[in-house]
Amino acid sequence: MAIKAKMLGREKVTRMLRSIVPEAEEELAKAQLEGAQSVANKIKPRAPGPRTGGYQASIQAARLADRPKERALGGGASNSDTKDPSATGVFADFIWRFLEFGTVKMSKRPHIFPTWRQERKRVRRNMAAAVRKAVKKAKSK
């Protein structure tokens, strides 16, 4: 017996989920922001810089919609690039690139991407758990 699978786009899946469980999108948005805040908090102590802590203090998590003129770390999507209204990111001063990747006069000091690679599975697992929780809650009604 052959199994058939149909690939759906993110928008279509989100629309279907919203029609079945409207609370799932809210729970997912909350989990996304919590995940971004958690990653930002783990990046801060690993961030190099002077003892004044100016750069470390600039590392913050926020929704992309709340910071439309800025780009999230990693050159990811800006607010105009994404259709997800609850998309989140981690933001920092522009010098993050020079610290992360180095320059001709300065050696690289990676602190952002190693932290993200370490935390990515946990953040995604928490986001999936938030959706499952909303589905179970709607199912029990």
PDB file of C-alpha atoms in Angstrom:
ATOM      1  CA  MET A   1       0.000   0.000   0.000  1.00  0.00           C
ATOM      2  CA  ALA A   2       1.444   3.367  -1.006  1.00  0.00           C
ATOM      3  CA  ILE A   3       1.219   6.350   1.298  1.00  0.00           C
ATOM      4  CA  LYS A   4       0.497   9.689  -0.273  1.00  0.00           C
ATOM      5  CA  ALA A   5       1.509  12.966   1.319  1.00  0.00           C
ATOM      6  CA  LYS A   6       0.616  16.440   0.225  1.00  0.00           C
ATOM      7  CA  MET A   7       2.870  19.373   1.058  1.00  0.00           C
ATOM      8  CA  LEU A   8       1.035  22.429   2.303  1.00  0.00           C
ATOM      9  CA  GLY A   9       2.487  25.896   2.685  1.00  0.00           C
ATOM     10  CA  ARG A  10       2.852  27.572   6.064  1.00  0.00           C
ATOM     11  CA  GLU A  11       0.004  29.986   5.343  1.00  0.00           C
ATOM     12  CA  LYS A  12      -2.426  27.211   4.454  1.00  0.00           C
ATOM     13  CA  VAL A  13      -1.476  25.121   7.495  1.00  0.00           C
ATOM     14  CA  THR A  14      -1.833  28.168   9.759  1.00  0.00           C
ATOM     15  CA  ARG A  15      -5.222  28.994   8.249  1.00  0.00           C
ATOM     16  CA  MET A  16      -6.429  25.408   8.754  1.00  0.00           C
ATOM     17  CA  LEU A  17      -5.153  25.312  12.329  1.00  0.00           C
ATOM     18  CA  ARG A  18      -6.742  28.696  13.080  1.00  0.00           C
ATOM     19  CA  SER A  19     -10.110  27.444  11.833  1.00  0.00           C
ATOM     20  CA  ILE A  20      -9.917  24.360  14.067  1.00  0.00           C
ATOM     21  CA  VAL A  21      -8.153  25.793  17.134  1.00  0.00           C
ATOM     22  CA  PRO A  22      -8.128  29.613  17.256  1.00  0.00           C
ATOM     23  CA  GLU A  23      -6.171  29.641  20.552  1.00  0.00           C
ATOM     24  CA  ALA A  24      -3.234  27.763  18.990  1.00  0.00           C
ATOM     25  CA  GLU A  25      -1.916  30.859  17.230  1.00  0.00           C
ATOM     26  CA  GLU A  26      -1.935  32.856  20.478  1.00  0.00           C
ATOM     27  CA  GLU A  27      -0.122  30.084  22.347  1.00  0.00           C
ATOM     28  CA  LEU A  28       2.423  29.771  19.549  1.00  0.00           C
ATOM     29  CA  ALA A  29       3.069  33.532  19.534  1.00  0.00           C
ATOM     30  CA  LYS A  30       3.625  33.447  23.287  1.00  0.00           C
ATOM     31  CA  ALA A  31       6.028  30.499  22.976  1.00  0.00           C
ATOM     32  CA  GLN A  32       7.919  32.240  20.145  1.00  0.00           C
ATOM     33  CA  LEU A  33       8.484  35.359  22.253  1.00  0.00           C
ATOM     34  CA  GLU A  34       9.482  33.317  25.305  1.00  0.00           C
ATOM     35  CA  GLY A  35      11.945  31.350  23.178  1.00  0.00           C
ATOM     36  CA  ALA A  36      13.492  34.510  21.739  1.00  0.00           C
ATOM     37  CA  GLN A  37      13.799  36.017  25.223  1.00  0.00           C
ATOM     38  CA  SER A  38      15.416  32.848  26.504  1.00  0.00           C
ATOM     39  CA  VAL A  39      17.957  32.836  23.669  1.00  0.00           C
ATOM     40  CA  ALA A  40      18.709  36.547  24.183  1.00  0.00           C
ATOM     41  CA  ASN A  41      19.278  35.942  27.888  1.00  0.00           C
ATOM     42  CA  LYS A  42      21.702  33.116  27.079  1.00  0.00           C
ATOM     43  CA  ILE A  43      23.584  35.190  24.494  1.00  0.00           C
ATOM     44  CA  LYS A  44      24.172  38.123  26.876  1.00  0.00           C
ATOM     45  CA  PRO A  45      26.662  36.471  29.254  1.00  0.00           C
ATOM     46  CA  ARG A  46      28.567  34.935  26.327  1.00  0.00           C
ATOM     47  CA  ALA A  47      28.848  38.257  24.518  1.00  0.00           C
ATOM     48  CA  PRO A  48      32.332  39.767  24.402  1.00  0.00           C
ATOM     49  CA  GLY A  49      32.895  43.399  25.057  1.00  0.00           C
ATOM     50  CA  PRO A  50      34.051  45.971  27.540  1.00  0.00           C
ATOM     51  CA  ARG A  51      33.073  45.743  31.162  1.00  0.00           C
ATOM     52  CA  THR A  52      30.621  48.619  30.759  1.00  0.00           C
ATOM     53  CA  GLY A  53      28.123  46.139  29.313  1.00  0.00           C
ATOM     54  CA  GLY A  54      26.695  48.463  26.664  1.00  0.00           C
ATOM     55  CA  TYR A  55      26.708  45.817  23.969  1.00  0.00           C
ATOM     56  CA  GLN A  56      25.393  43.121  26.293  1.00  0.00           C
ATOM     57  CA  ALA A  57      22.528  45.400  27.359  1.00  0.00           C
ATOM     58  CA  SER A  58      21.590  45.990  23.711  1.00  0.00           C
ATOM     59  CA  ILE A  59      20.834  42.288  23.187  1.00  0.00           C
ATOM     60  CA  GLN A  60      17.053  42.012  23.424  1.00  0.00           C
ATOM     61  CA  ALA A  61      14.235  39.884  22.087  1.00  0.00           C
ATOM     62  CA  ALA A  62      11.135  41.432  20.546  1.00  0.00           C
ATOM     63  CA  ARG A  63       8.438  40.914  17.962  1.00  0.00           C
ATOM     64  CA  LEU A  64       9.509  42.065  14.503  1.00  0.00           C
ATOM     65  CA  ALA A  65       6.357  44.168  14.279  1.00  0.00           C
ATOM     66  CA  ASP A  66       7.475  46.145  17.340  1.00  0.00           C
ATOM     67  CA  ARG A  67      10.789  47.084  15.689  1.00  0.00           C
ATOM     68  CA  PRO A  68       9.932  47.665  12.013  1.00  0.00           C
ATOM     69  CA  LYS A  69      13.069  49.645  11.137  1.00  0.00           C
ATOM     70  CA  GLU A  70      15.539  47.119  12.571  1.00  0.00           C
ATOM     71  CA  ARG A  71      16.763  43.711  11.445  1.00  0.00           C
ATOM     72  CA  ALA A  72      17.014  40.754  13.752  1.00  0.00           C
ATOM     73  CA  LEU A  73      20.416  39.172  14.369  1.00  0.00           C
ATOM     74  CA  GLY A  74      21.670  36.983  11.584  1.00  0.00           C
ATOM     75  CA  GLY A  75      20.257  39.204   8.885  1.00  0.00           C
ATOM     76  CA  GLY A  76      17.006  37.313   9.140  1.00  0.00           C
ATOM     77  CA  ALA A  77      13.647  38.543   8.077  1.00  0.00           C
ATOM     78  CA  SER A  78      12.638  42.088   8.766  1.00  0.00           C
ATOM     79  CA  ASN A  79       9.039  42.972   9.472  1.00  0.00           C
ATOM     80  CA  SER A  80       8.362  43.596   5.788  1.00  0.00           C
ATOM     81  CA  ASP A  81       9.844  40.216   4.766  1.00  0.00           C
ATOM     82  CA  THR A  82       7.544  38.005   6.838  1.00  0.00           C
ATOM     83  CA  LYS A  83       3.811  37.370   6.741  1.00  0.00           C
ATOM     84  CA  ASP A  84       3.809  36.086  10.322  1.00  0.00           C
ATOM     85  CA  PRO A  85       2.474  38.890  12.551  1.00  0.00           C
ATOM     86  CA  SER A  86       3.900  37.226  15.653  1.00  0.00           C
ATOM     87  CA  ALA A  87       7.404  36.635  14.248  1.00  0.00           C
ATOM     88  CA  THR A  88      10.117  37.334  16.795  1.00  0.00           C
ATOM     89  CA  GLY A  89      13.819  37.982  16.736  1.00  0.00           C
ATOM     90  CA  VAL A  90      16.827  38.915  18.807  1.00  0.00           C
ATOM     91  CA  PHE A  91      18.212  42.413  18.278  1.00  0.00           C
ATOM     92  CA  ALA A  92      21.567  43.991  19.201  1.00  0.00           C
ATOM     93  CA  ASP A  93      23.842  46.896  18.317  1.00  0.00           C
ATOM     94  CA  PHE A  94      25.303  46.830  14.822  1.00  0.00           C
ATOM     95  CA  ILE A  95      28.710  45.702  16.130  1.00  0.00           C
ATOM     96  CA  TRP A  96      27.411  42.158  16.625  1.00  0.00           C
ATOM     97  CA  ARG A  97      28.575  41.284  13.109  1.00  0.00           C
ATOM     98  CA  PHE A  98      32.146  42.383  13.779  1.00  0.00           C
ATOM     99  CA  LEU A  99      32.266  40.508  17.070  1.00  0.00           C
ATOM    100  CA  GLU A 100      30.663  37.338  15.701  1.00  0.00           C
ATOM    101  CA  PHE A 101      32.604  37.081  12.428  1.00  0.00           C
ATOM    102  CA  GLY A 102      35.697  39.184  13.150  1.00  0.00           C
ATOM    103  CA  THR A 103      37.443  41.725  10.961  1.00  0.00           C
ATOM    104  CA  VAL A 104      40.902  42.136   9.479  1.00  0.00           C
ATOM    105  CA  LYS A 105      42.111  43.741  12.729  1.00  0.00           C
ATOM    106  CA  MET A 106      40.000  41.758  15.156  1.00  0.00           C
ATOM    107  CA  SER A 107      39.606  38.018  15.592  1.00  0.00           C
ATOM    108  CA  LYS A 108      36.125  36.531  15.614  1.00  0.00           C
ATOM    109  CA  ARG A 109      34.371  35.830  18.904  1.00  0.00           C
ATOM    110  CA  PRO A 110      31.278  33.759  18.068  1.00  0.00           C
ATOM    111  CA  HIS A 111      28.579  34.035  20.699  1.00  0.00           C
ATOM    112  CA  ILE A 112      25.279  34.338  18.838  1.00  0.00           C
ATOM    113  CA  PHE A 113      25.113  31.412  16.434  1.00  0.00           C
ATOM    114  CA  PRO A 114      26.659  28.824  18.773  1.00  0.00           C
ATOM    115  CA  THR A 115      24.062  29.798  21.379  1.00  0.00           C
ATOM    116  CA  TRP A 116      21.230  29.574  18.830  1.00  0.00           C
ATOM    117  CA  ARG A 117      22.419  26.165  17.614  1.00  0.00           C
ATOM    118  CA  GLN A 118      22.501  24.982  21.219  1.00  0.00           C
ATOM    119  CA  GLU A 119      19.000  26.280  22.013  1.00  0.00           C
ATOM    120  CA  ARG A 120      17.191  25.739  18.693  1.00  0.00           C
ATOM    121  CA  LYS A 121      15.796  22.259  19.457  1.00  0.00           C
ATOM    122  CA  ARG A 122      14.501  23.321  22.873  1.00  0.00           C
ATOM    123  CA  VAL A 123      12.805  26.444  21.473  1.00  0.00           C
ATOM    124  CA  ARG A 124      11.138  24.497  18.660  1.00  0.00           C
ATOM    125  CA  ARG A 125      10.071  21.760  21.080  1.00  0.00           C
ATOM    126  CA  ASN A 126       8.448  24.389  23.327  1.00  0.00           C
ATOM    127  CA  MET A 127       6.648  25.941  20.357  1.00  0.00           C
ATOM    128  CA  ALA A 128       5.273  22.551  19.291  1.00  0.00           C
ATOM    129  CA  ALA A 129       4.230  21.853  22.897  1.00  0.00           C
ATOM    130  CA  ALA A 130       2.335  25.154  22.996  1.00  0.00           C
ATOM    131  CA  VAL A 131       0.340  24.186  19.898  1.00  0.00           C
ATOM    132  CA  ARG A 132      -0.313  20.681  21.268  1.00  0.00           C
ATOM    133  CA  LYS A 133      -1.496  22.208  24.545  1.00  0.00           C
ATOM    134  CA  ALA A 134      -3.955  24.476  22.713  1.00  0.00           C
ATOM    135  CA  VAL A 135      -5.247  21.559  20.624  1.00  0.00           C
ATOM    136  CA  LYS A 136      -5.760  19.384  23.715  1.00  0.00           C
ATOM    137  CA  LYS A 137      -7.527  22.255  25.464  1.00  0.00           C
ATOM    138  CA  ALA A 138      -9.860  22.766  22.477  1.00  0.00           C
ATOM    139  CA  LYS A 139     -10.445  18.999  22.210  1.00  0.00           C
ATOM    140  CA  SER A 140     -11.531  18.740  25.823  1.00  0.00           C
ATOM    141  CA  LYS A 141     -14.220  21.436  25.424  1.00  0.00           C
TER     142      LYS A 141
END
